Amino acid sequence: MAKDIVIEAKNFNFYYGSVKALTDINIKIEKNSVTGIIGPSGCGKSTFLRSLNLMNNLILTARYDGEILIDGDNILKKDIDVVQLRRKVGMVFQKSNPFPKTIFENVAYGLKINGIKDKELINQRVEESLKGAALWDEVKDRLHVSAFDLSGGQQQRLCIARALAVQPEILLMDEPASALDPTATLKIEELIQVLKSKYTIIIVTHNMQQAARVSDYTAFFMMGKLIEYNKTNIMFTNPEHKITEDYITGRFG
Amino acid sequence: MGSFSNKLSFSKKLKEASIHGCFLVNALLVILVLAGIFALLVWTSFPAFKEISIKEFVFSADWNPTSYVKESYGILSMLVSTLMVTIGALLFAVPIGIGAAAFISDIASNRVREIAKPVIEILASVPSVVIGFIGITLVGPYISKVFNLPDGLNAINGSILLGIMALPTIISLTEEALKSVPKSYAEASLALGATKWQTIIKVRIPAASSGIIAATMLGMGRAIGETMTVLMATGCANAMPTNFTDSVRTMTSAIAIELGEVAYDSTHYYALFAVGLALFLITFAVNLAAELIFNKKQKQ
């Protein structure tokens, strides 16, 4: 791992009230790679993902310590600008959640809240983002219809386009295909392969095959601990720990 | 198995049927009362239209039922007065109501919310006479000072008081509407780097808009029908108002003032019922519109 490291967690602990959800997480994530996070339900993988853009701060009882460095800045510092952080670290959620607005408005939203008023620039970015999310050809003739008219898979790609519009460096994906059918899932997975040339992607998934297909690195979480983290091909062929092998081969989960 | 359950079911069925019937009667009773009110209004205002043309009634601003020269029954000035105080009330109650609702649902801590919500409900239960007192002793003098008027009993005063009275409805229903906006919208907005403020203004309130419109309409229905407060606080001048500093006589206050002194079975008597009918039709239309908008939202 000699390449650029964009995210590094050091001795990161996370608590919901008195319940410890993550224990002593240490991980380094490489630029322009896809990192898959796998593990059984409740293992803390989503908690970890949502720590990277401080979405957990919406939960009143959330507490944490340790360090998470993004481009060398510790985002757990008290005076961190959450707004700037989230512009840099975009997120796609498990269930597609477009706003009840038009397709265009959905993608343009992030630009408008950033104070961009230039219509030309907005139009251009919306088009770029929709192309980036492989949705442009399907919606270019109906940009001004409600986002709810799209299919589930299209809605999820719209959410990806919306995240891309603010030009993040890192894209967090929380089981982005878990509610989609196989065809729509395949499209998302192909898209991830294209996107990684521009973005660093971290994807939480329940689906082992998906992790194996899309990710360069895989992190296996269990009971709040990072059990194993390695190149995906090594992890899936020759895991270091017995428990990783048991999980990957479906002996529990 | 089949015969076993059949044996039991007769008494059960009877019980079910009687409960069903009981509720049905209650529901029908409500509809019956509403229909009865409507029928009564139509019935008692009908004789008025033997003397007055509907055109004169609706479009004439001249209401002078006790004239020695020529009696006139035009409700336009009252209609305008009613609409003026109602719209005036909404102009300040809607922004304040939405702001308060957004504060309660999105910003306030649990403790503040637990205090604020019952306080707003108590505001709804303050008798309208008491609100009228406030209009006369507090709002009126202040208005007369600010606008340099001899007294403060005018449309502004009525608007402010009606706005206060519509606030609890608007706040509670808007808060409900905001509460029912899926959390995922706010999450998506925040994850894009929006501030809490931007998220409330640009995502949450628009997403709750149909509920907010319904809340506004119901608040409006409350304001249109209010009688005692406007009677006390607006001065009740029987003339076409030209601006908000004019004293106004709304439809409700006209009925309240005149019905006690009118001769039974006179055209004036029936004309007042016709005013009531017009008022009923307006509030009915407003509430129906609110219901339709709300249902449209439920379907989405």
Coordinates of C-alpha atoms in Angstrom, one line a residue:
Chain A
M1 CA 0.0 0.0 0.0
A2 CA 2.5 2.5 -1.1
K3 CA -0.1 4.7 -2.9
D4 CA -1.7 7.8 -1.5
I5 CA -3.7 7.2 1.7
V6 CA -6.9 9.4 1.8
I7 CA -8.5 8.0 4.9
E8 CA -6.9 6.7 8.0
A9 CA -8.5 5.7 11.2
K10 CA -6.4 5.4 14.3
N11 CA -7.6 3.7 17.5
F12 CA -11.1 4.8 16.6
N13 CA -13.8 3.9 19.2
F14 CA -17.5 4.6 18.9
Y15 CA -20.3 4.4 21.4
Y16 CA -24.1 4.7 21.3
G17 CA -24.6 5.9 24.8
S18 CA -23.0 3.2 26.9
V19 CA -23.0 0.6 24.2
K20 CA -19.7 0.3 22.4
A21 CA -20.3 -0.2 18.7
L22 CA -16.7 0.0 17.4
T23 CA -13.5 -0.9 19.2
D24 CA -10.1 0.2 18.3
I25 CA -10.4 0.5 14.5
N26 CA -7.2 1.0 12.6
I27 CA -7.4 1.2 8.8
K28 CA -5.8 3.0 5.9
I29 CA -7.8 3.5 2.7
E30 CA -6.0 4.1 -0.6
K31 CA -7.0 6.8 -3.1
N32 CA -9.1 5.8 -6.1
S33 CA -9.7 2.3 -4.7
V34 CA -12.9 0.5 -3.9
T35 CA -13.0 -0.8 -0.4
G36 CA -15.7 -3.2 0.5
I37 CA -16.8 -3.5 4.1
I38 CA -18.5 -6.8 5.0
G39 CA -19.6 -8.4 8.2
P40 CA -22.7 -9.8 9.9
S41 CA -25.6 -7.5 10.9
G42 CA -24.8 -5.3 13.8
C43 CA -21.1 -5.6 13.4
G44 CA -20.6 -1.9 13.1
K45 CA -19.9 -1.6 9.4
S46 CA -22.6 1.0 8.8
T47 CA -21.5 2.9 11.9
F48 CA -18.0 3.0 10.6
L49 CA -19.1 4.2 7.2
R50 CA -21.3 6.9 8.7
S51 CA -18.4 8.0 11.0
L52 CA -16.5 9.1 7.9
N53 CA -18.9 11.9 7.1
L54 CA -20.0 12.4 10.7
M55 CA -23.6 11.4 9.9
N56 CA -23.6 9.7 13.3
N57 CA -23.5 13.1 14.9
L58 CA -27.2 13.3 14.2
I59 CA -27.7 10.7 16.9
L60 CA -27.7 12.5 20.3
T61 CA -26.1 9.7 22.2
A62 CA -23.2 9.1 19.8
R63 CA -19.7 9.4 21.3
Y64 CA -16.3 8.6 19.8
D65 CA -12.6 8.9 20.4
G66 CA -9.4 8.2 18.5
E67 CA -8.7 9.8 15.1
I68 CA -10.0 9.7 11.6
L69 CA -7.7 11.5 9.2
I70 CA -9.1 12.5 5.8
D71 CA -6.4 14.0 3.6
G72 CA -4.4 14.3 6.8
D73 CA -7.0 16.3 8.7
N74 CA -8.5 14.8 11.8
I75 CA -12.3 15.0 11.3
L76 CA -13.0 14.2 14.9
K77 CA -11.6 17.5 16.1
K78 CA -14.2 19.7 17.8
D79 CA -14.0 22.6 15.4
I80 CA -14.3 20.6 12.2
D81 CA -16.5 22.2 9.5
V82 CA -19.0 19.4 9.0
V83 CA -20.5 21.1 5.9
Q84 CA -17.1 21.2 4.1
L85 CA -16.4 17.6 5.2
R86 CA -19.7 16.4 3.7
R87 CA -19.1 18.2 0.5
K88 CA -15.8 16.3 0.2
V89 CA -17.2 13.0 1.4
G90 CA -20.5 12.2 -0.4
M91 CA -22.9 9.5 0.6
V92 CA -25.4 7.1 -1.1
F93 CA -27.9 5.5 1.2
Q94 CA -29.3 2.0 1.4
K95 CA -32.7 3.0 0.3
S96 CA -32.7 5.4 -2.6
N97 CA -33.9 8.7 -1.2
P98 CA -34.5 11.3 -3.9
F99 CA -36.2 14.5 -2.8
P100 CA -39.8 15.0 -3.9
K101 CA -38.6 17.2 -6.6
T102 CA -37.8 16.9 -10.3
I103 CA -34.9 14.9 -11.6
F104 CA -33.1 18.1 -12.5
E105 CA -33.8 19.7 -9.1
N106 CA -32.5 16.6 -7.3
V107 CA -29.1 16.8 -8.9
A108 CA -29.0 20.6 -8.8
Y109 CA -29.8 20.7 -5.1
G110 CA -26.2 20.3 -3.9
L111 CA -25.0 23.0 -6.3
K112 CA -27.7 25.5 -5.2
I113 CA -27.0 25.0 -1.5
N114 CA -23.4 25.7 -2.3
G115 CA -24.4 29.1 -3.6
I116 CA -23.9 28.3 -7.3
K117 CA -26.4 30.5 -9.2
D118 CA -24.9 30.4 -12.7
K119 CA -27.6 28.6 -14.7
E120 CA -25.2 27.5 -17.4
L121 CA -22.9 26.0 -14.9
I122 CA -25.7 24.2 -13.1
N123 CA -27.1 22.7 -16.4
Q124 CA -23.6 21.6 -17.3
R125 CA -22.9 20.0 -13.9
V126 CA -26.3 18.3 -13.8
E127 CA -25.6 16.7 -17.2
E128 CA -22.1 15.7 -16.2
S129 CA -23.4 14.1 -13.0
L130 CA -26.2 12.2 -14.7
K131 CA -23.7 11.0 -17.3
G132 CA -21.3 10.1 -14.5
A133 CA -24.1 8.0 -12.9
A134 CA -25.0 6.4 -16.2
L135 CA -28.5 7.8 -16.1
W136 CA -28.3 10.6 -18.6
D137 CA -29.5 8.6 -21.6
E138 CA -32.5 7.4 -19.8
V139 CA -33.7 10.7 -18.4
K140 CA -32.3 13.4 -20.7
D141 CA -35.8 14.0 -22.3
R142 CA -37.6 14.2 -19.0
L143 CA -35.4 16.1 -16.6
H144 CA -38.3 18.0 -15.3
V145 CA -40.5 15.1 -14.2
S146 CA -40.7 14.0 -10.6
A147 CA -37.9 11.8 -9.4
F148 CA -40.5 9.4 -8.1
D149 CA -41.4 8.5 -11.7
L150 CA -38.1 6.6 -12.0
S151 CA -37.6 2.9 -11.2
G152 CA -35.9 1.9 -8.0
G153 CA -32.5 1.3 -9.8
Q154 CA -32.8 4.6 -11.6
Q155 CA -33.7 6.4 -8.4
Q156 CA -30.5 5.0 -6.8
R157 CA -28.4 6.1 -9.7
L158 CA -30.1 9.5 -9.4
C159 CA -28.9 9.6 -5.8
I160 CA -25.4 8.8 -7.0
A161 CA -25.7 11.6 -9.6
R162 CA -26.8 13.9 -6.8
A163 CA -23.8 13.0 -4.7
L164 CA -21.4 13.4 -7.7
A165 CA -22.8 16.9 -8.5
V166 CA -21.0 18.5 -5.6
Q167 CA -17.7 16.9 -6.8
P168 CA -16.7 14.9 -3.7
E169 CA -13.4 13.1 -3.5
I170 CA -14.8 10.2 -1.5
L171 CA -18.0 8.3 -2.0
L172 CA -19.6 6.3 0.8
M173 CA -22.1 3.7 -0.2
D174 CA -24.3 2.0 2.4
E175 CA -25.6 -1.2 0.8
P176 CA -26.5 0.8 -2.3
A177 CA -27.9 -2.2 -4.2
S178 CA -29.6 -4.1 -1.4
A179 CA -33.1 -3.0 -2.4
L180 CA -32.5 -3.5 -6.1
D181 CA -33.1 -6.4 -8.5
P182 CA -30.1 -8.2 -10.1
T183 CA -30.1 -6.1 -13.3
A184 CA -30.2 -2.8 -11.5
T185 CA -27.6 -4.2 -9.1
L186 CA -25.3 -5.1 -12.0
K187 CA -25.6 -1.5 -13.4
I188 CA -24.6 0.0 -10.0
E189 CA -21.7 -2.4 -9.8
E190 CA -20.5 -1.5 -13.3
L191 CA -20.9 2.1 -12.4
I192 CA -18.7 1.7 -9.3
Q193 CA -15.9 0.3 -11.5
V194 CA -16.1 3.4 -13.7
L195 CA -16.3 5.8 -10.8
K196 CA -13.3 4.6 -9.0
S197 CA -11.0 6.3 -11.5
K198 CA -12.2 9.6 -10.1
Y199 CA -13.3 8.9 -6.6
T200 CA -12.3 6.8 -3.6
I201 CA -15.2 4.5 -2.9
I202 CA -16.1 2.7 0.3
I203 CA -19.0 0.4 0.0
V204 CA -20.8 -1.5 2.8
T205 CA -22.4 -4.7 1.5
H206 CA -24.2 -7.7 2.8
N207 CA -23.5 -9.5 -0.4
M208 CA -20.2 -11.4 -0.4
Q209 CA -20.1 -11.9 -4.1
Q210 CA -20.7 -8.2 -4.6
A211 CA -17.7 -7.4 -2.3
A212 CA -15.6 -9.8 -4.3
R213 CA -16.8 -8.4 -7.6
V214 CA -16.4 -4.7 -7.0
S215 CA -13.8 -4.0 -4.4
D216 CA -10.1 -3.8 -4.5
Y217 CA -9.8 -4.1 -0.8
T218 CA -12.1 -5.8 1.7
A219 CA -12.5 -5.1 5.4
F220 CA -14.2 -7.7 7.5
F221 CA -15.9 -6.3 10.7
M222 CA -17.3 -8.4 13.4
M223 CA -18.7 -7.4 16.8
G224 CA -17.4 -3.9 16.4
K225 CA -13.9 -5.0 15.6
L226 CA -12.0 -4.9 12.3
I227 CA -11.0 -8.5 12.1
E228 CA -9.2 -8.5 8.8
Y229 CA -8.4 -6.0 6.0
N230 CA -6.6 -7.0 2.9
K231 CA -6.6 -7.0 -0.9
T232 CA -9.9 -8.6 -2.0
N233 CA -8.3 -11.4 -4.0
I234 CA -6.1 -12.4 -1.1
M235 CA -9.0 -12.1 1.4
F236 CA -11.3 -14.3 -0.6
T237 CA -8.7 -16.9 -1.5
N238 CA -6.5 -17.1 1.5
P239 CA -8.0 -15.3 4.5
E240 CA -5.7 -14.9 7.5
H241 CA -8.3 -15.7 10.1
K242 CA -10.4 -18.8 10.5
I243 CA -13.5 -16.7 11.3
T244 CA -13.1 -14.6 8.2
E245 CA -13.1 -17.8 6.1
D246 CA -16.1 -19.0 8.0
Y247 CA -18.0 -15.8 7.2
I248 CA -16.9 -15.6 3.6
T249 CA -17.8 -19.2 2.9
G250 CA -21.2 -18.6 4.5
R251 CA -20.8 -20.7 7.6
F252 CA -22.5 -18.0 9.5
G253 CA -23.8 -14.5 8.8
Chain B
M1 CA -64.6 -27.2 12.5
G2 CA -67.0 -25.4 10.3
S3 CA -70.1 -26.3 12.3
F4 CA -68.3 -25.6 15.5
S5 CA -67.5 -22.0 14.5
N6 CA -71.0 -21.5 13.1
K7 CA -72.6 -22.3 16.4
L8 CA -70.6 -19.7 18.2
S9 CA -71.0 -17.1 15.5
F10 CA -74.6 -16.2 15.9
S11 CA -74.3 -14.3 19.2
K12 CA -71.0 -13.0 18.0
K13 CA -72.5 -11.8 14.8
L14 CA -75.3 -10.1 16.6
K15 CA -72.8 -8.3 18.8
E16 CA -70.7 -7.3 15.9
A17 CA -73.8 -6.1 14.0
S18 CA -75.0 -4.0 16.9
I19 CA -71.7 -2.4 17.5
H20 CA -71.5 -1.7 13.8
G21 CA -74.9 -0.2 13.8
C22 CA -74.1 1.9 16.8
F23 CA -71.1 3.5 15.2
L24 CA -73.0 3.9 11.9
V25 CA -75.8 5.8 13.7
N26 CA -73.2 8.1 15.3
A27 CA -71.5 8.8 12.1
L28 CA -74.8 9.4 10.3
L29 CA -75.9 11.7 13.1
V30 CA -73.0 14.0 12.4
I31 CA -73.8 14.1 8.7
L32 CA -77.4 14.7 9.6
V33 CA -76.6 17.7 11.8
L34 CA -74.5 19.2 9.1
A35 CA -77.2 18.7 6.5
G36 CA -79.7 20.0 8.9
I37 CA -77.8 23.2 9.5
F38 CA -77.4 23.7 5.8
A39 CA -81.1 23.0 5.2
L40 CA -82.1 25.4 7.9
L41 CA -79.9 28.2 6.5
V42 CA -81.3 27.6 3.0
W43 CA -84.8 27.5 4.3
T44 CA -84.6 30.6 6.5
S45 CA -82.7 32.7 4.0
F46 CA -84.9 31.7 1.1
P47 CA -87.7 34.3 1.8
A48 CA -85.0 37.1 1.7
F49 CA -84.5 36.4 -1.9
K50 CA -88.1 37.2 -2.7
E51 CA -87.3 40.8 -2.0
I52 CA -83.6 41.0 -2.8
S53 CA -82.0 39.9 -6.1
I54 CA -79.0 37.6 -5.6
K55 CA -77.0 40.1 -7.7
E56 CA -77.7 43.0 -5.4
F57 CA -77.1 40.8 -2.4
V58 CA -73.6 39.7 -3.5
F59 CA -72.4 42.7 -5.5
S60 CA -73.8 45.7 -3.7
A61 CA -71.7 47.2 -1.0
D62 CA -74.7 49.0 0.5
W63 CA -76.1 47.3 3.6
N64 CA -78.8 49.5 5.1
P65 CA -81.8 47.4 6.1
T66 CA -83.4 50.0 8.4
S67 CA -83.4 52.9 5.9
Y68 CA -86.5 55.2 5.8
V69 CA -85.9 55.9 2.1
K70 CA -84.9 52.6 0.6
E71 CA -83.7 49.5 2.3
S72 CA -80.7 47.9 0.9
Y73 CA -79.1 44.5 1.4
G74 CA -75.7 44.3 -0.2
I75 CA -73.1 42.2 1.6
L76 CA -70.1 43.1 -0.5
S77 CA -68.6 45.4 2.2
M78 CA -68.9 42.7 4.9
L79 CA -67.6 40.1 2.5
V80 CA -64.6 42.3 1.8
S81 CA -64.1 43.0 5.5
T82 CA -64.2 39.4 6.3
L83 CA -61.7 38.5 3.6
M84 CA -59.5 41.4 4.6
V85 CA -59.2 40.4 8.3
T86 CA -58.8 36.8 7.3
I87 CA -56.1 37.4 4.7
G88 CA -54.4 39.9 7.1
A89 CA -54.5 37.2 9.8
L90 CA -52.9 34.6 7.5
L91 CA -50.3 37.0 6.3
F92 CA -48.7 37.0 9.7
A93 CA -49.9 33.8 11.2
V94 CA -48.6 31.5 8.4
P95 CA -45.0 32.6 8.4
I96 CA -45.0 32.7 12.2
G97 CA -46.8 29.4 12.4
I98 CA -44.4 27.6 10.0
G99 CA -41.5 29.1 11.8
A100 CA -42.8 27.9 15.2
A101 CA -43.6 24.5 13.8
A102 CA -40.2 24.1 12.3
F103 CA -38.6 25.2 15.5
I104 CA -40.7 22.7 17.6
S105 CA -40.2 19.8 15.2
D106 CA -36.6 20.3 14.1
I107 CA -34.7 22.6 16.4
A108 CA -36.1 22.6 19.9
S109 CA -34.7 20.1 22.4
N110 CA -37.1 17.5 23.8
R111 CA -37.6 19.6 27.0
V112 CA -38.5 22.8 25.1
R113 CA -40.8 20.7 22.9
E114 CA -42.6 19.2 25.9
I115 CA -43.3 22.7 27.2
A116 CA -44.1 24.4 23.9
K117 CA -46.7 21.9 22.6
P118 CA -49.1 22.1 25.6
V119 CA -48.7 25.9 25.8
I120 CA -49.8 26.2 22.1
E121 CA -52.8 23.9 22.9
I122 CA -53.7 26.2 25.8
L123 CA -53.5 29.2 23.5
A124 CA -56.2 27.4 21.4
S125 CA -58.5 27.2 24.4
V126 CA -58.4 30.9 25.4
P127 CA -62.0 32.2 25.0
S128 CA -62.4 34.5 22.1
V129 CA -63.9 37.2 24.4
V130 CA -60.6 37.2 26.3
I131 CA -58.7 37.6 23.0
G132 CA -61.1 40.5 22.3
F133 CA -60.1 42.1 25.6
I134 CA -56.5 41.9 24.6
G135 CA -57.4 43.6 21.3
I136 CA -59.1 46.5 23.1
T137 CA -56.7 47.0 25.9
L138 CA -53.3 46.1 24.4
V139 CA -53.2 45.8 20.6
G140 CA -55.7 48.7 19.9
P141 CA -53.8 51.4 21.8
Y142 CA -50.5 50.3 20.3
I143 CA -51.9 50.4 16.8
S144 CA -53.4 53.9 17.3
K145 CA -50.0 55.1 18.5
V146 CA -48.0 53.5 15.6
F147 CA -50.4 54.6 12.9
N148 CA -51.3 57.8 14.6
L149 CA -55.1 57.1 14.6
P150 CA -57.8 58.2 17.0
D151 CA -58.4 54.6 18.0
G152 CA -57.0 51.2 17.2
L153 CA -60.2 49.3 16.5
N154 CA -59.7 48.4 12.8
A155 CA -58.8 45.7 10.4
I156 CA -55.2 45.4 11.5
N157 CA -56.3 44.8 15.1
G158 CA -58.8 42.1 13.9
S159 CA -56.1 40.5 11.7
I160 CA -53.6 40.3 14.5
L161 CA -56.1 38.8 16.9
L162 CA -57.5 36.3 14.4
G163 CA -53.9 35.5 13.4
I164 CA -53.2 34.6 17.1
M165 CA -56.3 32.5 17.2
A166 CA -55.4 30.7 14.0
L167 CA -51.8 30.0 15.2
P168 CA -52.4 26.9 17.3
T169 CA -54.2 25.2 14.4
I170 CA -51.5 26.2 11.9
I171 CA -48.6 25.3 14.2
S172 CA -50.0 21.9 15.3
L173 CA -50.9 20.7 11.8
T174 CA -47.7 22.1 10.2
E175 CA -45.7 20.3 12.9
E176 CA -47.6 17.1 12.1
A177 CA -46.8 17.6 8.4
L178 CA -43.1 18.1 9.1
K179 CA -43.0 15.1 11.4
S180 CA -44.3 12.9 8.6
V181 CA -41.6 14.0 6.1
P182 CA -39.3 10.9 5.8
K183 CA -36.1 11.3 7.7
S184 CA -34.2 10.1 4.7
Y185 CA -34.8 13.4 2.9
A186 CA -33.0 15.3 5.7
E187 CA -30.2 12.8 5.7
A188 CA -29.7 13.1 2.0
S189 CA -29.6 16.9 2.3
L190 CA -27.2 16.9 5.2
A191 CA -25.0 14.4 3.5
L192 CA -24.6 16.8 0.6
G193 CA -23.2 19.4 2.9
A194 CA -26.4 21.4 3.5
T195 CA -26.7 23.1 6.8
K196 CA -29.6 22.3 9.1
W197 CA -31.2 25.6 8.1
Q198 CA -30.9 24.9 4.4
T199 CA -32.4 21.5 5.0
I200 CA -35.4 22.8 6.8
I201 CA -36.1 25.6 4.2
K202 CA -35.3 23.8 1.0
V203 CA -36.2 20.2 1.6
R204 CA -38.4 19.7 4.7
I205 CA -40.8 22.5 4.3
P206 CA -41.4 22.0 0.6
A207 CA -41.8 18.2 1.2
A208 CA -44.5 19.1 3.8
S209 CA -46.1 21.7 1.6
S210 CA -49.5 20.1 1.1
G211 CA -49.9 19.5 4.8
I212 CA -48.9 23.1 5.4
I213 CA -51.5 24.3 2.9
A214 CA -54.1 22.2 4.6
A215 CA -53.1 23.6 7.9
T216 CA -53.3 27.2 6.5
M217 CA -56.8 26.5 5.1
L218 CA -58.0 25.1 8.4
G219 CA -56.6 28.1 10.2
M220 CA -58.4 30.3 7.6
G221 CA -61.6 28.5 8.3
R222 CA -61.1 29.2 12.0
A223 CA -60.5 32.9 11.3
I224 CA -63.4 33.4 8.9
G225 CA -66.0 32.1 11.3
E226 CA -64.7 33.9 14.4
T227 CA -67.2 36.4 15.8
M228 CA -66.7 37.8 19.2
T229 CA -63.1 38.8 18.7
V230 CA -63.7 40.8 15.5
L231 CA -66.9 42.2 17.0
M232 CA -64.8 43.7 19.9
A233 CA -61.7 44.7 18.1
T234 CA -62.6 46.0 14.6
G235 CA -64.9 48.9 15.4
C236 CA -67.6 47.4 13.2
A237 CA -68.2 50.4 10.9
N238 CA -70.8 49.5 8.3
A239 CA -68.9 50.8 5.3
M240 CA -66.7 49.5 2.5
P241 CA -63.2 49.4 3.8
T242 CA -60.4 51.0 1.7
N243 CA -57.4 49.9 3.7
F244 CA -56.3 48.1 6.8
T245 CA -56.5 51.1 9.1
D246 CA -60.3 51.3 8.4
S247 CA -62.8 50.0 10.9
V248 CA -64.5 47.0 9.4
R249 CA -67.7 45.0 10.0
T250 CA -67.3 41.4 9.1
M251 CA -70.2 39.0 8.2
T252 CA -70.0 37.4 11.5
S253 CA -70.2 40.6 13.5
A254 CA -73.0 41.9 11.4
I255 CA -75.1 38.9 12.2
A256 CA -74.2 39.1 15.9
I257 CA -75.0 42.8 16.2
E258 CA -78.2 42.9 14.2
L259 CA -79.9 39.6 14.9
G260 CA -80.8 40.5 18.4
E261 CA -82.7 43.6 17.4
V262 CA -84.3 42.6 14.1
A263 CA -88.0 42.2 13.7
Y264 CA -89.0 38.5 13.3
D265 CA -90.3 37.5 9.9
S266 CA -88.9 40.8 8.3
T267 CA -86.8 40.8 5.1
H268 CA -83.9 42.0 7.3
Y269 CA -84.3 38.9 9.5
Y270 CA -84.1 36.6 6.6
A271 CA -81.3 38.5 5.0
L272 CA -79.2 37.9 8.1
F273 CA -79.7 34.2 7.6
A274 CA -78.7 34.6 4.0
V275 CA -75.4 36.2 5.3
G276 CA -75.0 33.2 7.5
L277 CA -75.6 30.9 4.5
A278 CA -72.9 32.8 2.5
L279 CA -70.5 32.4 5.4
F280 CA -71.3 28.7 5.7
L281 CA -70.6 28.2 2.0
I282 CA -67.3 30.0 2.3
T283 CA -66.1 28.0 5.3
F284 CA -67.4 24.8 3.7
A285 CA -65.5 25.5 0.5
V286 CA -62.3 26.3 2.4
N287 CA -62.5 23.2 4.5
L288 CA -63.3 21.1 1.5
A289 CA -60.3 22.5 -0.3
A290 CA -58.1 21.7 2.7
E291 CA -59.4 18.2 2.8
L292 CA -58.8 17.6 -0.9
I293 CA -55.3 18.9 -0.7
F294 CA -54.6 16.8 2.3
N295 CA -56.0 13.7 0.6
K296 CA -53.9 14.3 -2.5
K297 CA -50.8 14.4 -0.2
Q298 CA -51.8 11.1 1.4
K299 CA -52.0 9.4 -1.9
Q300 CA -48.5 10.5 -3.0

